[in-house]
XYZ file of C-alpha atoms in Angstrom:
652
model
C 19.874 20.310 10.594
C 21.135 20.680 14.101
C 19.308 18.714 16.739
C 18.677 19.249 20.388
C 21.660 18.515 22.488
C 24.298 18.454 19.752
C 27.425 18.082 21.748
C 29.721 16.476 19.248
C 29.436 13.477 17.006
C 28.672 9.984 18.161
C 29.081 7.063 15.806
C 27.820 3.488 15.744
C 29.698 0.901 13.746
C 33.207 0.682 12.456
C 34.955 3.414 10.524
C 35.109 7.136 10.949
C 32.332 9.647 11.035
C 30.941 10.655 7.679
C 28.969 13.802 7.080
C 25.727 13.998 5.235
C 22.572 11.966 5.097
C 22.293 9.177 2.557
C 19.131 7.450 1.463
C 18.505 5.348 -1.606
C 15.755 6.005 -4.129
C 13.165 3.889 -2.350
C 13.543 5.742 0.922
C 15.217 2.835 2.694
C 18.012 3.946 4.951
C 21.540 2.696 4.974
C 22.889 5.388 7.292
C 21.832 7.353 10.310
C 23.629 10.671 10.238
C 22.701 14.316 11.013
C 25.998 14.716 12.905
C 25.035 12.279 15.627
C 24.504 8.793 14.287
C 26.096 6.840 11.532
C 25.591 3.153 10.839
C 27.527 0.970 8.464
C 25.576 -0.404 5.458
C 23.969 -3.745 6.371
C 26.235 -6.774 6.233
C 25.187 -10.079 4.715
C 24.408 -11.439 8.183
C 22.239 -8.432 8.972
C 20.410 -8.797 5.667
C 19.599 -12.390 6.535
C 18.430 -11.345 10.000
C 16.214 -8.706 8.398
C 14.747 -11.254 5.979
C 14.001 -13.577 8.889
C 12.211 -10.759 10.719
C 10.140 -9.799 7.671
C 9.175 -13.435 7.060
C 7.732 -13.859 10.541
C 4.016 -14.373 11.043
C 1.843 -11.432 10.063
C 0.783 -11.195 13.709
C 4.363 -10.317 14.660
C 5.021 -6.575 14.469
C 8.584 -7.238 13.298
C 7.258 -8.586 9.983
C 6.108 -5.114 8.888
C 8.583 -3.102 6.818
C 7.329 0.211 8.222
C 8.138 -0.695 11.845
C 11.565 0.632 12.861
C 11.565 -0.221 16.554
C 13.371 1.850 19.156
C 15.044 4.542 17.031
C 15.478 8.168 18.164
C 13.266 10.880 16.729
C 16.230 12.521 14.974
C 16.803 9.351 12.995
C 13.130 8.939 12.137
C 13.055 12.496 10.796
C 16.058 11.850 8.587
C 14.303 8.860 7.004
C 10.980 10.425 5.998
C 12.164 12.733 3.245
C 9.389 12.596 0.653
C 5.817 13.860 0.766
C 3.662 11.093 2.231
C 6.550 9.053 3.654
C 5.911 7.444 7.031
C 7.243 4.956 9.544
C 6.247 3.718 12.997
C 8.646 3.510 15.929
C 8.470 2.870 19.660
C 7.536 5.899 21.735
C 10.395 7.372 23.747
C 7.974 9.096 26.095
C 5.447 6.376 26.878
C 6.513 2.770 27.132
C 4.229 0.452 25.201
C 2.917 3.191 22.913
C 4.094 3.969 19.398
C 4.839 7.071 17.334
C 3.931 7.507 13.679
C 6.476 9.784 11.997
C 5.409 11.261 8.670
C 6.457 13.889 6.154
C 3.611 16.084 4.948
C 3.619 19.468 3.215
C 7.371 19.874 3.733
C 7.109 19.239 7.475
C 8.003 16.258 9.613
C 5.272 15.358 12.111
C 5.055 12.861 14.948
C 1.737 11.356 16.112
C 1.386 9.254 19.221
C -0.472 5.956 18.823
C -1.996 4.939 22.147
C -2.018 1.266 23.089
C -4.838 0.491 25.502
C -6.243 -2.692 27.005
C -10.034 -2.932 26.732
C -12.229 -5.223 28.797
C -13.931 -7.487 26.257
C -15.968 -9.403 28.790
C -15.894 -10.586 32.348
C -12.728 -12.618 31.868
C -11.217 -11.439 28.579
C -9.366 -8.332 27.486
C -8.091 -7.134 24.135
C -5.698 -4.486 22.879
C -6.666 -1.403 20.888
C -4.525 1.184 19.124
C -5.879 4.742 19.011
C -4.984 7.566 16.659
C -6.977 10.702 16.014
C -10.168 9.418 17.613
C -10.154 6.161 15.633
C -9.440 2.787 17.228
C -7.985 -0.313 15.582
C -7.364 -3.856 16.752
C -3.842 -3.982 15.288
C -1.183 -1.564 14.102
C -1.248 -3.030 10.553
C -4.999 -2.397 10.447
C -4.389 1.229 11.421
C -1.731 1.625 8.728
C -3.752 -0.100 6.012
C -6.787 2.041 6.744
C -4.942 5.340 6.518
C -2.848 4.359 3.486
C -5.786 2.844 1.660
C -8.394 5.505 2.386
C -6.027 8.501 2.313
C -7.851 9.734 5.401
C -6.328 12.458 7.560
C -4.447 11.039 10.525
C -6.312 13.206 13.033
C -9.305 15.563 12.953
C -7.004 18.469 13.788
C -4.379 17.756 11.119
C -4.627 17.281 7.364
C -1.563 15.019 7.292
C -1.876 11.725 5.415
C 0.419 8.742 4.892
C 1.059 7.325 1.439
C 4.199 5.197 1.222
C 6.183 3.476 3.981
C 9.900 3.904 4.564
C 11.277 0.378 4.556
C 13.431 -0.919 7.378
C 16.775 -2.091 6.009
C 18.470 -3.210 9.229
C 17.275 -5.850 11.720
C 15.518 -4.547 14.811
C 17.920 -6.346 17.118
C 20.834 -4.423 15.633
C 19.018 -1.073 15.725
C 18.100 -1.552 19.380
C 21.686 -2.347 20.327
C 23.135 0.503 18.266
C 20.875 3.244 19.539
C 20.819 2.160 23.155
C 24.616 2.452 22.994
C 24.370 5.918 21.482
C 21.751 7.022 23.973
C 23.823 5.916 26.945
C 26.596 8.292 25.876
C 24.332 11.327 26.011
C 24.339 13.593 29.078
C 21.527 13.054 31.562
C 19.352 16.052 32.389
C 18.667 17.090 35.921
C 15.239 15.512 36.056
C 11.755 16.384 34.863
C 10.808 19.983 34.264
C 7.456 21.601 34.290
C 6.001 24.288 32.065
C 6.983 27.926 32.282
C 5.157 30.576 34.256
C 1.510 30.779 33.404
C 1.625 27.430 31.632
C 2.994 28.957 28.440
C 5.731 27.644 26.183
C 7.110 29.147 23.037
C 6.226 27.327 19.823
C 8.737 26.974 17.008
C 8.371 25.103 13.718
C 10.681 22.186 13.149
C 12.524 22.299 9.858
C 16.161 21.946 8.841
C 16.442 25.703 8.451
C 14.657 26.848 11.587
C 15.462 24.363 14.360
C 15.907 26.186 17.669
C 16.288 25.179 21.321
C 13.674 25.374 24.003
C 14.470 25.554 27.678
C 11.159 24.273 29.042
C 8.924 21.292 28.416
C 5.265 20.779 27.869
C 3.327 20.032 31.002
C 0.780 17.302 30.563
C -1.327 18.032 33.589
C -4.411 18.951 31.577
C -6.716 17.053 29.279
C -6.578 19.449 26.376
C -4.121 21.795 24.748
C -5.208 24.715 22.609
C -2.740 26.326 20.273
C -3.528 29.939 19.486
C -1.549 32.692 17.841
C -3.091 36.170 17.830
C -6.506 34.565 17.572
C -5.812 33.397 14.030
C -5.801 29.623 14.382
C -6.729 27.019 16.951
C -5.481 23.466 17.179
C -7.133 21.251 19.747
C -5.516 18.055 20.918
C -7.594 16.271 23.577
C -6.313 14.167 26.421
C -2.832 15.560 27.007
C -2.028 13.731 30.181
C 0.132 13.734 33.277
C 3.749 14.864 33.251
C 6.470 12.279 32.910
C 10.127 12.356 33.893
C 12.623 13.144 31.221
C 14.421 10.410 29.355
C 18.097 10.182 30.174
C 18.679 9.733 26.450
C 17.707 13.278 25.487
C 18.797 16.680 26.780
C 16.235 19.268 27.848
C 16.512 21.340 24.684
C 13.760 20.140 22.400
C 11.006 21.369 20.133
C 7.376 21.100 19.194
C 6.504 20.860 15.509
C 3.417 22.739 14.318
C 0.487 20.958 12.783
C -0.007 21.377 9.025
C -3.423 22.914 9.722
C -1.731 25.534 11.876
C 0.946 26.176 9.282
C -1.568 26.908 6.561
C -2.709 30.058 8.327
C 0.702 31.178 9.535
C 3.981 31.304 7.694
C 7.152 30.103 9.352
C 8.390 33.637 9.833
C 5.152 34.653 11.525
C 5.316 31.757 13.947
C 8.921 32.280 14.942
C 8.634 36.032 15.391
C 5.233 36.465 16.990
C 5.509 37.262 20.722
C 1.965 35.945 21.186
C 2.740 32.503 19.808
C 2.031 30.461 22.908
C 0.844 27.066 23.943
C -2.098 27.582 26.294
C -3.588 24.725 28.270
C -7.179 24.456 29.294
C -9.147 21.623 30.793
C -11.782 19.839 28.785
C -14.394 18.775 31.337
C -16.208 16.545 28.868
C -13.761 13.693 29.364
C -12.516 12.325 32.670
C -8.831 12.769 33.245
C -6.871 9.663 32.382
C -3.669 8.927 34.270
C -0.764 7.429 32.352
C 1.396 4.727 33.842
C 4.697 6.088 35.101
C 7.512 5.865 32.600
C 11.195 6.461 32.892
C 11.527 6.885 29.155
C 11.243 10.591 28.557
C 8.687 13.319 28.336
C 8.165 13.313 24.611
C 8.553 17.053 24.185
C 11.217 16.447 21.584
C 8.459 15.891 19.041
C 4.790 16.600 18.593
C 2.856 13.713 20.100
C -0.826 14.336 19.478
C -2.879 12.375 21.970
C -6.222 10.943 20.796
C -9.298 11.239 22.960
C -10.463 8.305 25.047
C -13.625 7.885 22.962
C -14.136 7.233 19.280
C -15.868 9.852 17.168
C -19.115 7.869 17.040
C -19.066 7.292 20.792
C -18.664 11.016 21.409
C -21.634 11.758 19.145
C -23.757 9.297 21.073
C -22.608 10.782 24.367
C -23.527 14.295 23.207
C -26.896 13.314 21.782
C -28.644 10.612 23.761
C -31.225 10.144 20.990
C -28.669 8.620 18.645
C -28.099 4.900 18.763
C -26.502 2.098 16.821
C -29.641 1.210 14.864
C -28.064 0.556 11.435
C -24.881 -0.806 12.985
C -23.763 -3.507 15.358
C -21.945 -2.353 18.485
C -19.500 -4.717 20.166
C -17.338 -3.767 23.135
C -17.307 -0.116 22.123
C -16.466 -0.732 18.442
C -18.806 -0.164 15.504
C -19.048 -2.893 12.878
C -20.837 -2.979 9.529
C -22.005 -6.318 8.230
C -20.396 -6.872 4.805
C -22.542 -7.539 1.757
C -22.124 -11.023 0.274
C -22.188 -10.577 -3.497
C -23.808 -13.305 -5.549
C -23.940 -11.679 -8.997
C -21.025 -10.861 -11.267
C -20.029 -7.238 -11.722
C -19.863 -7.871 -15.489
C -23.061 -7.160 -17.420
C -22.295 -7.841 -21.109
C -25.974 -7.990 -22.081
C -26.443 -4.392 -20.879
C -23.102 -3.140 -22.133
C -23.132 -0.313 -24.671
C -20.082 0.764 -26.616
C -19.410 3.127 -29.517
C -17.198 0.384 -30.958
C -20.031 -2.138 -31.424
C -23.794 -2.170 -32.068
C -26.369 -3.190 -29.466
C -26.541 -6.665 -30.989
C -23.385 -8.235 -32.377
C -22.180 -11.633 -33.514
C -19.039 -13.311 -32.179
C -15.808 -12.013 -33.727
C -17.441 -9.542 -36.098
C -14.926 -8.560 -38.755
C -15.557 -4.812 -38.511
C -15.061 -4.741 -34.743
C -11.931 -6.914 -34.947
C -10.467 -4.599 -37.576
C -10.990 -1.566 -35.350
C -9.437 -3.384 -32.391
C -6.326 -4.186 -34.451
C -6.071 -0.561 -35.602
C -6.192 0.746 -32.041
C -3.607 -1.786 -30.875
C -1.296 -0.848 -33.734
C -1.602 2.893 -33.014
C -0.856 2.854 -29.274
C 2.573 2.469 -27.729
C 3.167 -0.407 -25.256
C 3.355 1.818 -22.173
C 0.025 3.483 -22.949
C -1.567 0.067 -23.411
C -0.067 -1.131 -20.108
C -1.500 1.870 -18.269
C -4.972 1.269 -19.705
C -4.811 -2.422 -18.762
C -3.650 -1.552 -15.241
C -6.451 0.948 -14.754
C -9.057 -1.585 -15.893
C -7.527 -4.304 -13.688
C -7.534 -2.030 -10.638
C -11.169 -1.107 -11.248
C -12.277 -4.748 -11.344
C -10.152 -5.711 -8.321
C -11.366 -2.643 -6.389
C -7.890 -1.318 -5.869
C -8.887 1.987 -7.479
C -11.136 3.800 -6.938
C -12.567 2.586 -3.623
C -15.201 4.810 -2.027
C -16.130 4.592 1.671
C -19.461 3.079 0.643
C -17.724 0.302 -1.305
C -15.420 -0.317 1.663
C -18.432 -0.576 3.959
C -20.098 -3.096 1.627
C -16.921 -5.175 1.362
C -16.256 -5.018 5.092
C -12.588 -4.305 4.340
C -10.688 -1.375 2.874
C -9.399 -3.029 -0.311
C -10.467 -5.607 -2.858
C -7.069 -7.264 -2.468
C -8.029 -8.184 1.085
C -11.570 -9.135 0.060
C -10.404 -11.752 -2.441
C -8.753 -13.698 0.404
C -11.976 -13.847 2.462
C -14.925 -16.260 2.234
C -17.392 -13.572 1.143
C -14.993 -12.505 -1.636
C -15.829 -15.486 -3.838
C -17.631 -13.444 -6.486
C -14.673 -11.092 -6.793
C -12.372 -14.097 -7.242
C -14.622 -15.474 -9.979
C -14.752 -12.090 -11.706
C -10.967 -11.832 -11.659
C -10.625 -15.324 -13.130
C -13.140 -14.379 -15.813
C -11.174 -11.255 -16.620
C -7.883 -13.151 -16.705
C -9.049 -15.790 -19.185
C -11.031 -13.342 -21.322
C -8.072 -10.965 -21.660
C -5.757 -13.829 -22.638
C -8.213 -15.171 -25.208
C -8.753 -11.734 -26.784
C -5.017 -11.162 -27.235
C -4.630 -14.659 -28.699
C -7.433 -13.898 -31.147
C -5.641 -10.705 -32.205
C -2.610 -12.791 -33.152
C -4.403 -15.793 -34.646
C -6.925 -13.625 -36.469
C -4.193 -11.736 -38.304
C -4.492 -13.184 -41.815
C -1.544 -11.259 -43.226
C 2.036 -12.456 -43.585
C 4.155 -14.101 -40.904
C 6.080 -10.832 -40.627
C 2.882 -8.939 -39.819
C 1.954 -11.476 -37.163
C 5.479 -11.292 -35.770
C 5.121 -7.500 -35.502
C 1.894 -7.877 -33.527
C 3.535 -10.526 -31.350
C 6.412 -8.120 -30.672
C 3.952 -5.422 -29.558
C 2.275 -7.827 -27.121
C 5.663 -8.851 -25.669
C 6.491 -5.176 -25.123
C 3.153 -4.666 -23.358
C 3.961 -7.604 -21.062
C 7.340 -6.060 -20.231
C 5.727 -2.695 -19.414
C 3.150 -4.349 -17.167
C 5.894 -6.200 -15.299
C 8.536 -3.515 -14.882
C 6.909 -0.105 -15.294
C 3.424 -0.669 -13.891
C 4.116 -3.498 -11.419
C 0.851 -5.129 -12.523
C 1.453 -8.851 -12.086
C -2.171 -9.740 -12.804
C -2.171 -8.057 -16.212
C 1.311 -9.403 -16.893
C 0.143 -12.964 -16.186
C -2.857 -12.549 -18.530
C -0.683 -11.328 -21.417
C 1.828 -14.121 -20.802
C -1.008 -16.664 -20.803
C -1.983 -15.456 -24.288
C 1.579 -15.936 -25.554
C 1.875 -19.374 -23.929
C -1.396 -20.781 -25.279
C -0.654 -23.919 -27.327
C -2.495 -22.460 -30.331
C -0.054 -19.515 -30.327
C 3.162 -21.175 -29.181
C 2.945 -23.852 -31.906
C 3.227 -21.341 -34.779
C 6.901 -21.964 -35.550
C 7.017 -19.788 -38.657
C 5.683 -16.791 -36.752
C 8.181 -17.225 -33.896
C 11.013 -17.647 -36.401
C 10.011 -14.378 -38.051
C 10.019 -12.748 -34.599
C 13.591 -13.921 -33.941
C 14.734 -12.648 -37.322
C 12.997 -9.256 -37.401
C 12.600 -8.430 -33.705
C 15.535 -10.185 -32.075
C 15.409 -8.013 -28.953
C 11.767 -8.951 -28.390
C 12.483 -12.656 -28.798
C 15.378 -12.478 -26.325
C 13.276 -10.457 -23.866
C 10.521 -13.062 -23.990
C 12.734 -16.156 -23.809
C 15.382 -14.954 -21.365
C 13.459 -12.622 -19.054
C 9.670 -12.747 -19.195
C 9.085 -16.506 -19.407
C 11.581 -17.424 -16.647
C 10.161 -14.684 -14.419
C 6.603 -15.920 -14.947
C 7.640 -19.479 -14.112
C 9.459 -18.315 -10.978
C 6.368 -16.409 -9.838
C 4.190 -19.481 -10.270
C 6.716 -21.751 -8.551
C 7.042 -19.430 -5.566
C 10.719 -18.738 -6.252
C 10.274 -15.078 -7.141
C 8.504 -12.165 -5.518
C 7.912 -8.613 -6.631
C 9.308 -5.532 -4.878
C 6.542 -4.102 -2.728
C 7.431 -0.511 -3.564
C 6.736 -1.105 -7.286
C 3.733 -3.454 -7.177
C 0.255 -2.189 -8.016
C -1.435 -5.593 -8.419
C 0.292 -8.658 -6.896
C 0.402 -12.124 -8.444
C -2.852 -13.617 -7.181
C -3.663 -16.070 -9.976
C -2.378 -19.184 -8.137
C -4.435 -18.187 -5.101
C -7.554 -17.667 -7.231
C -7.079 -21.071 -8.839
C -6.517 -22.786 -5.492
C -9.619 -21.273 -3.929
C -11.985 -21.541 -6.898
C -10.786 -24.495 -8.968
C -13.993 -26.434 -8.279
C -16.033 -23.557 -9.693
C -13.945 -21.770 -12.303
C -13.259 -23.460 -15.607
C -9.933 -22.678 -17.171
C -7.810 -24.420 -19.763
C -6.818 -27.496 -17.805
C -4.094 -27.541 -15.211
C -2.087 -24.448 -14.401
C 1.543 -24.243 -15.601
C 2.782 -24.564 -12.015
C 0.699 -27.670 -11.300
C 3.182 -30.326 -12.351
C 4.070 -33.650 -10.799
C 7.438 -32.462 -9.521
C 5.922 -29.552 -7.605
C 5.241 -30.436 -4.002
C 3.003 -29.020 -1.336
C 5.606 -26.384 -0.533
C 4.499 -24.358 -3.568
C 0.872 -24.540 -2.503
C 1.816 -23.483 1.005
C 3.891 -20.633 -0.396
C 0.924 -19.213 -2.293
C -1.369 -19.572 0.713
C 1.222 -17.863 2.892
C 1.630 -15.112 0.311
C -2.126 -14.543 0.460
C -1.886 -13.637 4.140
C 0.779 -11.069 3.358
C -1.093 -9.678 0.357
C -4.245 -9.225 2.430
C -2.399 -6.881 4.787
C -0.896 -4.715 2.053
C -3.983 -3.578 0.145
C -3.406 0.042 1.133
C 0.154 -0.022 -0.177
C -0.929 -1.507 -3.522
C -3.566 1.200 -3.769
C -1.000 3.872 -3.001
C 1.368 2.465 -5.631
C -1.417 2.338 -8.222
C -2.372 5.941 -7.552
C 1.251 6.957 -7.948
C 1.690 5.041 -11.223
C -1.538 6.395 -12.731
C -1.189 9.944 -11.416
C -1.888 12.421 -14.215
C -2.786 9.637 -16.650
C -5.546 10.611 -19.080
C -7.085 7.503 -20.575
C -8.432 7.363 -24.108
C -12.030 6.188 -24.070
C -11.759 3.859 -27.084
C -8.492 2.330 -25.906
C -9.857 1.701 -22.409
C -12.863 -0.031 -24.005
C -10.574 -2.653 -25.539
C -9.448 -3.780 -22.112
C -12.830 -3.773 -20.353
C -14.091 -7.283 -19.663
C -17.654 -6.493 -20.779
C -16.347 -5.380 -24.182
C -14.163 -8.481 -24.516
C -17.053 -10.796 -23.602
C -19.225 -9.219 -26.286
C -16.414 -9.258 -28.863
C -15.570 -12.920 -28.348
C -18.991 -14.486 -27.785
C -21.441 -11.939 -29.165
C -24.460 -10.385 -27.488
C -26.257 -13.748 -27.273
C -23.341 -15.965 -26.268
C -21.728 -13.702 -23.651
C -24.296 -14.461 -20.883
C -23.896 -18.251 -21.330
C -22.146 -20.429 -18.780
C -18.414 -20.040 -18.447
C -17.685 -23.716 -19.104
C -19.618 -23.730 -22.368
C -18.049 -20.493 -23.592
C -14.474 -21.603 -22.900
C -14.965 -25.035 -24.465
C -16.369 -23.557 -27.669
C -13.700 -20.922 -27.961
C -10.877 -23.374 -27.416
C -12.094 -25.099 -30.565
C -12.223 -21.763 -32.411
C -8.641 -20.920 -31.435
C -7.451 -24.356 -32.540
C -9.142 -23.924 -35.922
C -7.591 -20.473 -36.426
C -4.145 -21.787 -35.494
C -4.395 -24.795 -37.824
C -5.498 -22.523 -40.656
C -2.358 -20.400 -40.306
C 0.039 -23.349 -40.023
C -1.566 -26.720 -40.761
C -0.365 -29.445 -38.397
C 2.225 -31.851 -39.767
C 0.811 -35.277 -40.476
C 3.114 -38.238 -40.919
C 2.054 -40.989 -43.301
């Protein structure tokens, strides 16, 4: 793909120029190429600098992996290669603003994010970030909303953002490298205005059809209307005053079409039509807003869609004076919904109906247990892991999350809700699910009255499920529940069963001892973290225990609560909670990707629903009892089952 102003190759870093564009599988860059830029792979020092940036406070923009700082648009386009990829960079055309670069429907698009200062009172001001008519208090909030809700970025474009392109070099290095490159580019002869009649040719931007344009967009009007032979119209309000050109970029640049425009016109139609013009007309509804002068370019080298000065709701109120914020609370121009504080569990075992059990059942009914064992034996570990992940995401409100549920929560994801004061009931429900899942799996092992070899086979299946949850599904919550079942004293004490596992399923025993157990311990001790790109449900159990220990009743102290563990572990988990709360949209995106095309089996999904497990373990009468009473009773049941299989050794 040839870019505007290709006048030879410029390189940053040591070594010669290398052709081609290289990205790794996760979309993280190690090179800037396209015939203009090339950076060496990050050194150890740069990796440490990057880690320091990403570990900064969540209020620091540098701590976000999707923020790439002051990189040229050519580089940003080379990084977003997959459908739904996105990153945010500093605007070259408007100092202080940002540009969201995304790849959608085989096109690379650039959206301007306006940073404005709003008067919040007589003496206070606050910053807002605007995109597509929506306003947000922070850039992370903007990103989390669009990733989590899969909402279109603007009313006039169907483009969405799904997964971020991770920054793999420190911002300080990128700034130095690209300022050096930019200074070597020829300076244009100053700002240029639009062509005669205010019309500019429109060309699509793609690697196969990149062309040069001799004139720039004039921003003297409040609205631009894109029309081609009367077939399609794209309105972008508030296109503002002209700015001088950046000395970093030559005057040959392009405008990329919106996906909504491209749906009605093919690339060949756009490039060949003599009537394909960019016509400007004033929108008198909004007052003209002057931009501060900037010496950093005119922005015509990419499509910067400017949001209107008012939010969508504000415009509705302005158009219809009868509307008002009756059901809502209006503060400083923003609309807020009061979240609903839940006080009742989402689990309703007394009302639960299942084809696998009658309306009234006793605890651990033999017929139901037999069917559960049959289903577990028939399914492969990956299928089981997918069913567990789907059920976990439903309870945690990672998937699916409707706008109504988001309004009730007051946030866009259950992952964020569980860190907030009014998320207590969700935390309790997740703890209930965690312990119930672990107990059910332990019962499956301890209730197997066959030979040690048969129990070892079932144990091997559960270990494989744990491995799938960890590696394939990235579900650390489900993984922790399965590991808790294997680490229960009633299960871990069965030496004959574990010996049979080592003899008949050596690979499973090694996997458990050498990989899964050490990884679980490292997670609990704060010495291990999961790759964000693969995580659907982060490790939140320590946080849940810390916040709800006075309420929730578990099985004594947690494995990570030992005398030699200091406050640094507690602080690590509390710090991790702040990070997790900001990444709910990414976890949702990862979960959707992992479960895409997955067709669950109704009976198998039932096994992993908490309501079913409550009824199976405690019966229709015992399931609604208090948590403390249920856990105490069942601990005694598990101990009895374990002692029956391998009686404890008694010395005389």
